[in-house]
Every structure is written in C-alpha cells, then in structure tokens.
Amino acid sequence: MSLINDNIIFHLVDDNDIDIAVNTKLLQLSGITPNIHAYNNATRFLQAINANQELYSTKTHVILLDIMMPGMNGFECLDELSKLPEKIKTKLKVFMLSSSIDRNDIRLAESYDLVQRVLEKPLDIYLLKKTLEGILE
Amino acid sequence: MNERIGILYLDDEEQNLLSFQALFRRDYDVHTATNAPDAVQILNSKNIQIIFSDQKMPDVSGVEFFEMILHDYPDAVRILITGYADIEAVIDAINKGQVYRYVTKPWDANDLKICVENALEKFRRDKELIEKNKQLGEANAELEKFVYSASHDLRAPVASIMGVVKVAKMEGTDEKSAAYFDMIEKSANRLNEFATNIIHYYQNNHSEELIEEVNFESLIDEVFDKYQHLAENVNITFRKDIAANSVYRSDTYRIRMILNNLVSNAIKFADNKKQPCFVDVSVVQNKEKAVVRVSDNGVGISPQILPTVFEMFFSNTDKNVGSGVGLYIARQAVKRLGGVISASSEQGKGSRFTLKYRIRHEPDQRQYHLSPRGRQ
C-alpha cells in the first residue's frame, strides 16, 4: 500500500533542527509522505493537538518523537499523550527516535502502549516504512 | 579520631558498673545503666560505639537487650558479659551475629581493655568499609550517568552527520561531491560504530541481566531489518533457519547484541566477487541448550589471525574497516550468558561463528526496574 495518502499526517518532534530538516527530506525523497508537520519542542506539539482535536481524531497521525529534548522530553510527552481521549489515541502511531541506545530507555519506551517502535537515529526509512505498512494494513 | 569514643555498659549490679567506670573513664566516654529502658535512653541521646551488657538481669537478658537495639543501632559493637552458666545463650547469640565478643565474670582488667581495643578496631574497620562501599556506589552511579550522556552526546552529532550525508546522496550531486560524501559517510560510520561499541562494552559489563522470553524468529528478523539497507548496497542475501522446540527465557538484550555484532561483521567482510553473497543465521535449540551459527561466504579469516579475532583491538589488516572491539564485546556478552563462542574459517570461502549456551531453568526471581533517568 502507498503511504502517500491525505489521511496520514506525519509529525516530527525534535529539538535538533538538523535532524528535523534531514528527516523531512528523507520522508519526502523516499516518497513516503509530503504531509509533514515539524515542532522543535514537545509543548508546541501538544498545543497543536489540543487546538485541533477534531483533526486528530479523524486522520492517522504518525509521530516521530525524539527522546532527549530540553524542557519536556519524549517520555513526558508520551505521558501527556496517554491522557488524551481514546478516540484521538487510537489515531496516534508513535515512533520514538533516539541517538541514545540506552537499554533502559528502550525498555521504558516499549512499555508505552502508544509506542509502535523505538528507532535509532539516523532514521532508517526502510524500517519505518516496513513497520508502518504492518500497522496500517 | 578527636571525638571520644562512647561506651555504654548495662548491668543490674551497680558495683560492676562502678568498677567498669573506674577502669575506662579516663580514656573513654563511659555511660552506665542498671536497666534496659535507661540504656536505650542513653543510646538515643549519646554517641555510643561500644555496648557492654550483662547477660543475667531481672527484666531482660543481655541477648534480648541486644536483639531489641540491633535494628536502631546496627553499627555499635556489642559485647556480652556473662558467667559460665550462660554459655549456651552466648554461643547462640554469637552465631546469630548479635554479639561480637563475650567477657566472663569476674573479668580481668587487662582482658577487658584488650577487648575494648579490639572492639574499637572492629568499629573503625566496619565504618571504613561502609564508607568505601558508599563511595564505590557513588562512583558507579556517576560512571553510569556519564556513559548515558556520552551515549547520547557522542552519537547525536554523528547520527546527524550520517543523516545529512544520506539526504545529500539521495538528492544527487556532481561526481566529485559524491565521492567526498562517500568519504564523510565512511568516517561517520566508523565513528558511530566505535561509539556504539563503547556503549555496548559498558552496558555489557555493568548492566543487570534482563531476562525475557526469547523469540528467535522475531529477534533474527529484527537484526536483519537493522542491516537490510547495508546488505542491499553490497547485494547480500540474509537467510535464517530456526529449529527451536521450546520456549525459554534468557537475556534477549545480550543475545541481540551478539547477533548484531556477528551479522554486521559478516556484511563488512563480504566478498563482492561472489554472487550471491549470503549471511546465514541458524538456530538449533532444545530444552538444554541453544546453538546459534552465523555463517557467510565472505573473504574469510587467515589461519594465523583466526585464534586472535576475539581479542580487544584486534583488526583484520587486510580490510581495515572495524574498530576491533566488536567481536571482543560479543565474546564478553557470551560469557555473561554463561556460554562459549568460537570461530572457524577458510580463507576465500567464508567464516562461521558458533555460539553455544545452556538454557537455565531456575524460576526467574529478578525483576527489572525501569530506570527513572529517562524521565528526568
């Protein structure tokens, strides 16, 4: 199936501008999606969801969430996402992105129901695509 | 130690307390009590390092008194004073670790002094040990914190570079720039591998086991997925063959670390002249043991260096692409699993790494505690 679909929106949440730029390009160039929203901190992302709950409960949202961020980190963001209404949560497909390969972080991330997979940086498009195809089929 | 050492002596016979005080008050801060509640009061208010107690007293025995205070004052050295008739109680108390020594009545002044000196020595040794342990614990925690931040701070910029290069190559560019990007990519990959190895080395040595159900099917798929893009570049086919007839629990994290190492190694030393290139992972597992083989038809390892491949900073000089720590770490991880790893190879034909470990059946008592660090 093709992931280029107006009903799937990608969200990049990462404090690192280079990684946002790179991942945006990778998603576009590999033909995965043109629908990309970027946020350089988790608070802004949560605000965006809360401001438009209608949108978030209708379309599918693939979220690439960085773990280590100043202010609200990836896990704290997950805690907030977990509090959202069920109709939104079912639409969120979260991928944790991290350059840390700390086993405790991986374990912790995998313990969240919202998290589909933990991906190491740099983003492996092949892995992302394969996992997404499995989920969205 | 400038502060005077505090000694408490509990005895219902005041005469004993008086002669004890006469003996020690010059050198020590001596407190006495004729009953247990008074003695506890003194422990609460004074700094006491050594406690003497008579065994035979009307309300509580000496052993019972020590039992009472053991929890609140575990560091004080406890010495029982007793007549010969109570020897059974003394032996019992010593065996239970409630008293350090016993002194028989009537006491010899010299013996008693030596006893106090020994007790003091023990108190200082214990204290030093507790202090050292605390320092060690702190040093370990700091080191772990350091590795955690190093794992991020070192890898984050490398990962960014790798990402940028990937995009640059995808966007297409002139031939000269493409060649430079290849060089940057190669160097970034090596730095990334080395940083990863350092982290794995540390985690392997210091992390607790994480016991969970081992599913070879998904574990191997995961490893293959991770290296799929690399394998496609050099046209390598991954194959797996799993014969596992029982579910079991083991340290999946370490098994994955070993497999990652072996598979990425096989890709690195692939022989491009051969078609097809392959990496085979086979598993034979029953209730007693697991045998995992990773075989390839790569360039192989010469007989001279085959015995040294698991040594630290080993590097195959013919094709210098690794940091020389990967196989070393793999072997360390195998050791932690309680298994063995061996290599066989024929130059020009390929290599085979065999990992064997026994399957443990003891019920798993260990609980894995999620680290709160990620939430800080």
Short mmCIF file of C-alpha atoms in Angstrom, two decimals:
data_model
loop_
_atom_site.label_atom_id
_atom_site.label_comp_id
_atom_site.label_asym_id
_atom_site.label_seq_id
_atom_site.Cartn_x
_atom_site.Cartn_y
_atom_site.Cartn_z
CA MET A 1 0.00 0.00 0.00
CA SER A 2 1.11 3.52 -0.52
CA LEU A 3 1.68 5.73 2.42
CA ILE A 4 1.14 8.83 0.31
CA ASN A 5 -2.30 9.47 1.46
CA ASP A 6 -4.06 12.60 2.63
CA ASN A 7 -5.37 10.71 5.61
CA ILE A 8 -1.90 10.13 7.05
CA ILE A 9 -0.05 13.05 8.57
CA PHE A 10 3.49 12.89 9.86
CA HIS A 11 4.69 14.88 12.86
CA LEU A 12 8.33 15.37 13.69
CA VAL A 13 9.01 16.41 17.28
CA ASP A 14 12.69 17.11 17.79
CA ASP A 15 14.74 19.94 19.29
CA ASN A 16 17.51 19.38 16.77
CA ASP A 17 16.91 21.49 13.64
CA ILE A 18 19.31 19.45 11.53
CA ASP A 19 17.52 16.23 12.37
CA ILE A 20 14.15 17.82 11.56
CA ALA A 21 15.47 19.01 8.20
CA VAL A 22 17.09 15.66 7.42
CA ASN A 23 14.08 13.59 8.41
CA THR A 24 11.71 15.84 6.49
CA LYS A 25 13.84 15.42 3.39
CA LEU A 26 14.17 11.67 3.89
CA LEU A 27 10.40 11.26 4.18
CA GLN A 28 9.84 13.37 1.07
CA LEU A 29 12.64 11.97 -1.09
CA SER A 30 11.81 8.36 -0.30
CA GLY A 31 8.24 9.04 -1.37
CA ILE A 32 6.71 8.19 1.98
CA THR A 33 4.78 11.38 2.50
CA PRO A 34 4.55 15.07 1.70
CA ASN A 35 2.34 15.72 4.74
CA ILE A 36 4.82 16.69 7.39
CA HIS A 37 4.45 18.93 10.41
CA ALA A 38 7.52 19.80 12.45
CA TYR A 39 7.81 21.01 16.04
CA ASN A 40 11.03 21.87 17.82
CA ASN A 41 9.62 21.20 21.24
CA ALA A 42 7.07 18.81 22.69
CA THR A 43 4.92 21.50 24.29
CA ARG A 44 4.18 23.07 20.93
CA PHE A 45 3.20 19.69 19.54
CA LEU A 46 0.78 19.06 22.42
CA GLN A 47 -0.69 22.54 21.92
CA ALA A 48 -1.27 21.74 18.26
CA ILE A 49 -3.18 18.58 19.17
CA ASN A 50 -5.29 20.31 21.78
CA ALA A 51 -6.09 23.18 19.43
CA ASN A 52 -7.43 20.84 16.80
CA GLN A 53 -8.80 17.72 18.45
CA GLU A 54 -11.22 17.19 15.59
CA LEU A 55 -8.40 16.75 13.09
CA TYR A 56 -6.53 14.41 15.41
CA SER A 57 -9.47 12.10 15.88
CA THR A 58 -10.14 11.68 12.17
CA LYS A 59 -6.82 11.25 10.39
CA THR A 60 -3.96 8.90 11.20
CA HIS A 61 -1.00 10.63 12.79
CA VAL A 62 2.47 9.16 12.62
CA ILE A 63 4.65 10.82 15.24
CA LEU A 64 8.43 10.64 15.25
CA LEU A 65 9.22 11.68 18.79
CA ASP A 66 12.75 12.43 19.95
CA ILE A 67 13.54 11.20 23.47
CA MET A 68 16.16 13.67 24.67
CA MET A 69 14.78 17.19 24.47
CA PRO A 70 15.21 20.17 26.77
CA GLY A 71 12.06 21.21 28.58
CA MET A 72 9.57 18.43 28.06
CA ASN A 73 11.36 15.25 26.98
CA GLY A 74 9.95 12.42 24.89
CA PHE A 75 8.76 10.36 27.84
CA GLU A 76 6.99 13.30 29.45
CA CYS A 77 5.35 13.98 26.12
CA LEU A 78 4.21 10.34 25.98
CA ASP A 79 2.72 10.72 29.45
CA GLU A 80 0.71 13.68 28.20
CA LEU A 81 -0.36 11.86 25.04
CA SER A 82 -1.54 8.95 27.19
CA LYS A 83 -4.04 11.27 28.88
CA LEU A 84 -5.78 12.18 25.60
CA PRO A 85 -9.25 10.83 24.83
CA GLU A 86 -9.31 7.31 23.41
CA LYS A 87 -10.68 8.47 20.02
CA ILE A 88 -7.50 10.50 19.49
CA LYS A 89 -5.11 7.97 20.95
CA THR A 90 -6.20 5.28 18.51
CA LYS A 91 -5.16 7.59 15.70
CA LEU A 92 -1.66 8.20 17.03
CA LYS A 93 1.20 5.96 15.89
CA VAL A 94 4.26 6.97 17.86
CA PHE A 95 7.83 6.09 16.92
CA MET A 96 10.43 7.02 19.48
CA LEU A 97 13.60 8.35 17.92
CA SER A 98 16.82 8.49 19.80
CA SER A 99 20.53 8.65 19.31
CA SER A 100 20.88 7.10 22.73
CA ILE A 101 20.84 3.33 22.67
CA ASP A 102 20.45 3.02 26.39
CA ARG A 103 18.65 -0.24 27.14
CA ASN A 104 16.69 1.34 29.96
CA ASP A 105 15.33 4.00 27.62
CA ILE A 106 14.42 1.36 25.06
CA ARG A 107 12.66 -0.68 27.72
CA LEU A 108 10.82 2.30 29.07
CA ALA A 109 9.70 3.40 25.60
CA GLU A 110 8.46 -0.08 24.76
CA SER A 111 6.35 -0.12 27.90
CA TYR A 112 4.03 2.56 26.47
CA ASP A 113 1.05 1.25 24.52
CA LEU A 114 1.23 4.23 22.18
CA VAL A 115 4.76 3.42 21.06
CA GLN A 116 4.98 1.32 17.90
CA ARG A 117 8.72 1.04 17.78
CA VAL A 118 11.91 2.60 19.03
CA LEU A 119 14.14 3.75 16.18
CA GLU A 120 17.75 4.72 16.39
CA LYS A 121 18.95 7.89 14.74
CA PRO A 122 19.72 8.38 11.94
CA LEU A 123 16.23 7.47 10.82
CA ASP A 124 16.14 4.19 8.92
CA ILE A 125 13.45 4.80 6.30
CA TYR A 126 13.30 1.12 5.38
CA LEU A 127 12.47 0.13 8.97
CA LEU A 128 9.95 2.92 9.40
CA LYS A 129 8.19 2.02 6.17
CA LYS A 130 8.13 -1.67 6.94
CA THR A 131 6.70 -1.14 10.42
CA LEU A 132 4.14 1.35 9.16
CA GLU A 133 2.95 -0.95 6.44
CA GLY A 134 2.45 -3.63 9.09
CA ILE A 135 0.43 -1.30 11.29
CA LEU A 136 -1.68 0.45 8.70
CA GLU A 137 -2.69 -2.51 6.62
CA MET B 1 39.63 10.48 65.86
CA ASN B 2 39.32 13.50 68.10
CA GLU B 3 35.89 12.75 69.44
CA ARG B 4 35.93 10.49 72.48
CA ILE B 5 34.64 7.01 71.97
CA GLY B 6 31.38 6.36 73.77
CA ILE B 7 30.87 3.14 75.72
CA LEU B 8 27.61 2.04 77.27
CA TYR B 9 27.51 -0.61 79.98
CA LEU B 10 24.23 -2.15 81.13
CA ASP B 11 24.24 -4.22 84.31
CA ASP B 12 21.78 -4.52 87.18
CA GLU B 13 24.64 -4.79 89.71
CA GLU B 14 25.86 -1.28 90.43
CA GLN B 15 29.15 -2.50 91.87
CA ASN B 16 30.13 -3.83 88.43
CA LEU B 17 29.25 -0.52 86.80
CA LEU B 18 31.43 1.37 89.27
CA SER B 19 34.50 -0.77 88.74
CA PHE B 20 33.95 -0.63 84.96
CA GLN B 21 33.83 3.14 85.07
CA ALA B 22 36.95 3.30 87.20
CA LEU B 23 38.72 1.25 84.55
CA PHE B 24 37.71 3.23 81.46
CA ARG B 25 36.52 6.71 82.25
CA ARG B 26 39.95 8.24 81.65
CA ASP B 27 40.14 7.12 78.06
CA TYR B 28 36.50 6.85 77.05
CA ASP B 29 33.17 8.48 77.45
CA VAL B 30 31.56 5.88 79.71
CA HIS B 31 27.80 5.69 80.32
CA THR B 32 26.13 3.16 82.56
CA ALA B 33 22.58 1.96 83.13
CA THR B 34 21.01 -0.52 85.53
CA ASN B 35 18.02 -1.33 83.32
CA ALA B 36 17.19 -1.61 79.63
CA PRO B 37 14.95 1.48 79.28
CA ASP B 38 17.69 3.69 80.76
CA ALA B 39 20.21 2.10 78.43
CA VAL B 40 18.00 2.84 75.41
CA GLN B 41 17.66 6.40 76.63
CA ILE B 42 21.45 6.74 76.62
CA LEU B 43 21.70 5.24 73.12
CA ASN B 44 19.15 7.79 71.94
CA SER B 45 20.94 10.78 73.38
CA LYS B 46 24.66 9.90 73.29
CA ASN B 47 27.06 8.82 70.65
CA ILE B 48 27.85 5.21 71.56
CA GLN B 49 30.26 2.99 69.64
CA ILE B 50 30.64 0.04 72.01
CA ILE B 51 27.91 -1.56 74.12
CA PHE B 52 28.54 -3.93 77.00
CA SER B 53 25.68 -5.76 78.61
CA ASP B 54 25.40 -8.24 81.42
CA GLN B 55 23.55 -11.38 80.38
CA LYS B 56 21.73 -12.18 83.60
CA MET B 57 19.37 -9.38 84.54
CA PRO B 58 15.90 -9.47 86.14
CA ASP B 59 13.81 -7.93 83.32
CA VAL B 60 15.54 -8.68 80.03
CA SER B 61 18.62 -10.76 79.35
CA GLY B 62 21.67 -9.25 77.67
CA VAL B 63 20.97 -11.17 74.46
CA GLU B 64 17.38 -9.93 74.46
CA PHE B 65 18.57 -6.36 75.00
CA PHE B 66 20.92 -6.64 72.02
CA GLU B 67 18.06 -8.01 69.93
CA MET B 68 15.96 -5.01 70.91
CA ILE B 69 18.51 -2.42 69.81
CA LEU B 70 20.06 -4.23 66.84
CA HIS B 71 17.77 -2.59 64.32
CA ASP B 72 18.21 1.00 65.50
CA TYR B 73 21.92 0.80 66.36
CA PRO B 74 23.41 -1.76 63.98
CA ASP B 75 26.84 -0.12 63.86
CA ALA B 76 27.69 -0.27 67.55
CA VAL B 77 29.88 -3.20 68.58
CA ARG B 78 28.07 -5.38 71.11
CA ILE B 79 29.85 -7.33 73.86
CA LEU B 80 28.15 -9.65 76.33
CA ILE B 81 29.35 -10.05 79.90
CA THR B 82 28.39 -13.35 81.40
CA GLY B 83 29.04 -16.03 83.98
CA TYR B 84 29.98 -19.54 82.82
CA ALA B 85 26.48 -20.84 83.42
CA ASP B 86 25.05 -18.90 80.47
CA ILE B 87 27.42 -20.21 77.85
CA GLU B 88 24.62 -21.71 75.72
CA ALA B 89 22.95 -18.33 75.34
CA VAL B 90 26.27 -16.77 74.41
CA ILE B 91 27.05 -19.29 71.69
CA ASP B 92 23.60 -18.78 70.27
CA ALA B 93 23.97 -15.00 70.30
CA ILE B 94 27.39 -15.11 68.65
CA ASN B 95 26.13 -17.45 65.95
CA LYS B 96 23.22 -15.17 65.24
CA GLY B 97 25.64 -12.28 64.89
CA GLN B 98 24.14 -10.32 67.75
CA VAL B 99 27.36 -10.05 69.74
CA TYR B 100 30.92 -9.53 68.72
CA ARG B 101 32.65 -10.97 71.82
CA TYR B 102 31.81 -12.11 75.28
CA VAL B 103 33.65 -11.47 78.52
CA THR B 104 33.35 -13.79 81.51
CA LYS B 105 32.71 -12.58 85.01
CA PRO B 106 34.62 -11.80 87.10
CA TRP B 107 36.61 -10.01 84.47
CA ASP B 108 40.31 -9.48 84.23
CA ALA B 109 41.04 -5.77 83.79
CA ASN B 110 43.66 -6.35 81.14
CA ASP B 111 41.46 -8.70 79.13
CA LEU B 112 38.68 -6.18 79.27
CA LYS B 113 40.93 -3.40 77.97
CA ILE B 114 42.13 -5.55 75.10
CA CYS B 115 38.53 -6.43 74.38
CA VAL B 116 37.62 -2.73 74.14
CA GLU B 117 40.59 -2.03 71.89
CA ASN B 118 39.62 -4.89 69.57
CA ALA B 119 36.04 -3.74 69.52
CA LEU B 120 37.16 -0.25 68.63
CA GLU B 121 39.32 -1.58 65.83
CA LYS B 122 36.37 -3.53 64.50
CA PHE B 123 34.13 -0.49 64.73
CA ARG B 124 36.60 1.58 62.70
CA ARG B 125 37.08 -1.14 60.10
CA ASP B 126 33.34 -1.56 59.67
CA LYS B 127 32.87 2.17 59.37
CA GLU B 128 35.63 2.44 56.79
CA LEU B 129 34.09 -0.40 54.79
CA ILE B 130 30.66 1.22 54.83
CA GLU B 131 32.25 4.50 53.71
CA LYS B 132 34.20 2.78 50.92
CA ASN B 133 31.09 0.97 49.74
CA LYS B 134 29.20 4.20 49.64
CA GLN B 135 31.94 5.86 47.61
CA LEU B 136 32.03 2.92 45.24
CA GLY B 137 28.29 3.11 44.79
CA GLU B 138 28.51 6.81 44.02
CA ALA B 139 31.38 6.31 41.59
CA ASN B 140 29.40 3.63 39.79
CA ALA B 141 26.32 5.78 39.57
CA GLU B 142 28.38 8.67 38.19
CA LEU B 143 30.03 6.44 35.64
CA GLU B 144 26.67 5.15 34.54
CA LYS B 145 25.36 8.67 34.20
CA PHE B 146 28.45 9.58 32.22
CA VAL B 147 28.03 6.68 29.83
CA TYR B 148 24.38 7.54 29.44
CA SER B 149 25.12 11.12 28.44
CA ALA B 150 28.13 10.07 26.37
CA SER B 151 25.94 7.60 24.54
CA HIS B 152 23.70 10.46 23.60
CA ASP B 153 26.10 13.36 23.24
CA LEU B 154 28.56 11.34 21.21
CA ARG B 155 26.07 9.62 18.98
CA ALA B 156 23.68 12.53 18.42
CA PRO B 157 26.02 14.62 16.22
CA VAL B 158 27.31 11.54 14.40
CA ALA B 159 23.75 10.46 13.68
CA SER B 160 23.01 13.93 12.33
CA ILE B 161 26.03 13.81 10.04
CA MET B 162 25.01 10.38 8.80
CA GLY B 163 21.51 11.68 8.12
CA VAL B 164 22.71 14.75 6.23
CA VAL B 165 25.05 12.66 4.08
CA LYS B 166 22.25 10.25 3.30
CA VAL B 167 19.99 13.07 2.13
CA ALA B 168 22.83 14.68 0.16
CA LYS B 169 23.47 11.42 -1.67
CA MET B 170 19.77 10.90 -2.35
CA GLU B 171 19.39 14.37 -3.83
CA GLY B 172 22.10 13.62 -6.33
CA THR B 173 25.11 15.74 -6.87
CA ASP B 174 28.17 16.03 -9.09
CA GLU B 175 30.66 13.21 -9.19
CA LYS B 176 33.32 14.96 -7.16
CA SER B 177 30.97 15.88 -4.34
CA ALA B 178 29.51 12.38 -4.35
CA ALA B 179 32.99 10.99 -3.76
CA TYR B 180 33.52 13.36 -0.87
CA PHE B 181 30.17 12.42 0.62
CA ASP B 182 31.19 8.78 0.43
CA MET B 183 34.30 9.60 2.42
CA ILE B 184 32.36 11.51 5.04
CA GLU B 185 29.89 8.66 5.27
CA LYS B 186 32.61 6.09 5.77
CA SER B 187 34.23 8.09 8.54
CA ALA B 188 30.92 8.86 10.21
CA ASN B 189 30.01 5.18 10.10
CA ARG B 190 33.26 4.24 11.76
CA LEU B 191 32.87 6.82 14.47
CA ASN B 192 29.32 5.69 15.02
CA GLU B 193 30.39 2.08 15.27
CA PHE B 194 33.09 2.88 17.76
CA ALA B 195 30.77 4.98 19.94
CA THR B 196 28.22 2.18 19.81
CA ASN B 197 30.82 -0.37 20.79
CA ILE B 198 31.97 1.65 23.77
CA ILE B 199 28.41 1.89 25.00
CA HIS B 200 27.80 -1.81 24.45
CA TYR B 201 31.03 -2.65 26.22
CA TYR B 202 29.96 -0.67 29.23
CA GLN B 203 26.39 -1.90 29.25
CA ASN B 204 27.52 -5.48 28.92
CA ASN B 205 29.86 -5.18 31.88
CA HIS B 206 27.61 -3.25 34.17
CA SER B 207 24.01 -3.90 33.36
CA GLU B 208 21.91 -6.41 35.12
CA GLU B 209 20.57 -9.28 33.14
CA LEU B 210 17.26 -8.60 31.55
CA ILE B 211 15.50 -11.92 31.36
CA GLU B 212 12.62 -12.28 28.96
CA GLU B 213 11.17 -14.81 26.61
CA VAL B 214 13.41 -15.40 23.63
CA ASN B 215 11.73 -15.49 20.27
CA PHE B 216 14.45 -16.28 17.75
CA GLU B 217 12.14 -15.71 14.82
CA SER B 218 11.49 -12.07 15.62
CA LEU B 219 14.91 -11.49 17.12
CA ILE B 220 16.68 -12.50 13.92
CA ASP B 221 14.18 -10.60 11.78
CA GLU B 222 14.92 -7.54 13.83
CA VAL B 223 18.66 -7.92 13.31
CA PHE B 224 18.19 -8.49 9.57
CA ASP B 225 15.91 -5.43 9.36
CA LYS B 226 18.56 -3.33 11.01
CA TYR B 227 21.17 -4.23 8.40
CA GLN B 228 18.88 -4.59 5.41
CA HIS B 229 19.90 -1.31 3.78
CA LEU B 230 23.60 -2.11 4.23
CA ALA B 231 23.12 -5.58 2.82
CA GLU B 232 21.30 -4.26 -0.22
CA ASN B 233 24.23 -1.99 -1.04
CA VAL B 234 26.53 -4.97 -1.42
CA ASN B 235 23.91 -7.40 -2.61
CA ILE B 236 23.86 -9.76 0.33
CA THR B 237 21.07 -12.22 0.97
CA PHE B 238 20.02 -12.92 4.54
CA ARG B 239 18.77 -16.38 5.35
CA LYS B 240 17.57 -17.89 8.57
CA ASP B 241 16.92 -21.42 9.68
CA ILE B 242 15.40 -21.92 13.09
CA ALA B 243 14.81 -25.23 14.81
CA ALA B 244 13.62 -24.29 18.26
CA ASN B 245 11.32 -26.67 20.03
CA SER B 246 10.73 -24.96 23.32
CA VAL B 247 10.05 -21.54 24.66
CA TYR B 248 12.61 -20.31 27.13
CA ARG B 249 13.76 -17.18 28.88
CA SER B 250 17.14 -15.57 28.63
CA ASP B 251 18.89 -12.25 28.31
CA THR B 252 17.49 -11.16 24.97
CA TYR B 253 19.34 -7.87 25.06
CA ARG B 254 22.72 -9.61 25.10
CA ILE B 255 21.73 -12.20 22.52
CA ARG B 256 20.65 -9.37 20.24
CA MET B 257 23.93 -7.54 20.89
CA ILE B 258 25.89 -10.66 19.90
CA LEU B 259 23.83 -11.28 16.77
CA ASN B 260 24.11 -7.65 15.71
CA ASN B 261 27.85 -7.87 16.04
CA LEU B 262 28.19 -11.09 14.09
CA VAL B 263 25.83 -10.09 11.29
CA SER B 264 27.35 -6.65 10.79
CA ASN B 265 30.77 -8.28 10.78
CA ALA B 266 29.68 -10.73 8.11
CA ILE B 267 28.46 -7.83 5.95
CA LYS B 268 31.71 -5.93 6.43
CA PHE B 269 33.77 -8.86 5.27
CA ALA B 270 31.54 -9.90 2.40
CA ASP B 271 33.29 -10.93 -0.80
CA ASN B 272 31.81 -8.79 -3.60
CA LYS B 273 33.22 -11.08 -6.28
CA LYS B 274 30.89 -13.87 -5.23
CA GLN B 275 27.27 -13.91 -6.29
CA PRO B 276 25.17 -14.39 -4.39
CA CYS B 277 26.75 -13.23 -1.14
CA PHE B 278 24.93 -14.62 1.82
CA VAL B 279 24.73 -14.44 5.61
CA ASP B 280 23.07 -17.42 7.22
CA VAL B 281 21.84 -17.49 10.77
CA SER B 282 20.84 -20.89 12.08
CA VAL B 283 19.49 -21.82 15.47
CA VAL B 284 19.17 -25.24 16.99
CA GLN B 285 17.60 -25.07 20.38
CA ASN B 286 16.16 -27.64 22.72
CA LYS B 287 15.40 -27.72 26.43
CA GLU B 288 19.06 -27.96 27.42
CA LYS B 289 20.96 -25.67 25.14
CA ALA B 290 20.93 -23.29 22.22
CA VAL B 291 23.42 -23.35 19.36
CA VAL B 292 23.42 -20.29 17.11
CA ARG B 293 25.54 -20.14 13.99
CA VAL B 294 26.27 -17.15 11.81
CA SER B 295 27.92 -18.20 8.56
CA ASP B 296 28.92 -16.27 5.49
CA ASN B 297 30.71 -16.76 2.20
CA GLY B 298 32.84 -13.69 2.69
CA VAL B 299 36.58 -13.17 2.42
CA GLY B 300 37.32 -15.42 5.38
CA ILE B 301 39.95 -15.18 8.05
CA SER B 302 43.53 -16.34 7.65
CA PRO B 303 44.64 -19.20 9.92
CA GLN B 304 47.33 -17.02 11.52
CA ILE B 305 44.88 -14.49 12.90
CA LEU B 306 41.87 -16.75 13.47
CA PRO B 307 42.86 -17.52 17.09
CA THR B 308 43.03 -13.82 17.95
CA VAL B 309 39.79 -12.48 16.48
CA PHE B 310 38.10 -12.22 19.89
CA GLU B 311 40.86 -10.14 21.40
CA MET B 312 40.41 -6.47 22.12
CA PHE B 313 41.53 -4.10 19.38
CA PHE B 314 42.06 -6.97 17.03
CA SER B 315 41.79 -5.78 13.47
CA ASN B 316 41.93 -7.63 10.24
CA THR B 317 44.63 -5.63 8.47
CA ASP B 318 43.65 -6.90 5.03
CA LYS B 319 40.44 -4.97 5.13
CA ASN B 320 40.66 -2.44 7.86
CA VAL B 321 37.07 -1.42 8.45
CA GLY B 322 36.34 -2.07 12.08
CA SER B 323 37.28 -0.68 15.44
CA GLY B 324 38.48 -4.06 16.62
CA VAL B 325 36.19 -4.21 19.62
CA GLY B 326 33.05 -5.79 18.17
CA LEU B 327 33.98 -9.45 18.48
CA TYR B 328 35.62 -8.83 21.82
CA ILE B 329 32.35 -7.41 23.13
CA ALA B 330 30.45 -10.29 21.57
CA ARG B 331 32.59 -12.76 23.47
CA GLN B 332 32.16 -10.79 26.73
CA ALA B 333 28.41 -10.88 26.25
CA VAL B 334 28.53 -14.63 25.55
CA LYS B 335 30.44 -15.08 28.81
CA ARG B 336 27.73 -13.24 30.67
CA LEU B 337 25.22 -15.66 29.15
CA GLY B 338 27.38 -18.45 30.50
CA GLY B 339 28.21 -19.75 27.05
CA VAL B 340 31.06 -20.05 24.59
CA ILE B 341 31.71 -18.64 21.14
CA SER B 342 34.09 -19.97 18.55
CA ALA B 343 35.12 -19.08 15.03
CA SER B 344 36.08 -21.23 12.10
CA SER B 345 37.04 -20.02 8.68
CA GLU B 346 38.58 -20.89 5.40
CA GLN B 347 40.27 -18.05 3.63
CA GLY B 348 38.48 -17.08 0.47
CA LYS B 349 35.49 -19.28 1.28
CA GLY B 350 33.87 -17.75 4.32
CA SER B 351 33.59 -17.75 8.07
CA ARG B 352 31.38 -19.33 10.66
CA PHE B 353 30.80 -18.16 14.21
CA THR B 354 29.19 -20.58 16.63
CA LEU B 355 27.61 -19.54 19.87
CA LYS B 356 26.55 -22.14 22.42
CA TYR B 357 24.92 -21.66 25.76
CA ARG B 358 23.00 -23.72 28.27
CA ILE B 359 19.43 -22.85 28.97
CA ARG B 360 18.76 -22.12 32.58
CA HIS B 361 15.57 -23.35 34.11
CA GLU B 362 15.56 -21.77 37.53
CA PRO B 363 12.46 -19.70 38.14
CA ASP B 364 13.18 -16.11 37.40
CA GLN B 365 13.16 -14.05 40.57
CA ARG B 366 14.73 -10.99 39.08
CA GLN B 367 12.60 -8.01 38.48
CA TYR B 368 13.72 -5.44 36.04
CA HIS B 369 13.36 -1.94 37.35
CA LEU B 370 12.76 0.72 34.81
CA SER B 371 15.22 3.47 35.19
CA PRO B 372 13.68 6.79 36.09
CA ARG B 373 16.52 8.60 34.37
CA GLY B 374 14.75 8.89 31.09
CA ARG B 375 12.08 10.95 32.78
CA GLN B 376 14.33 13.49 34.33
#
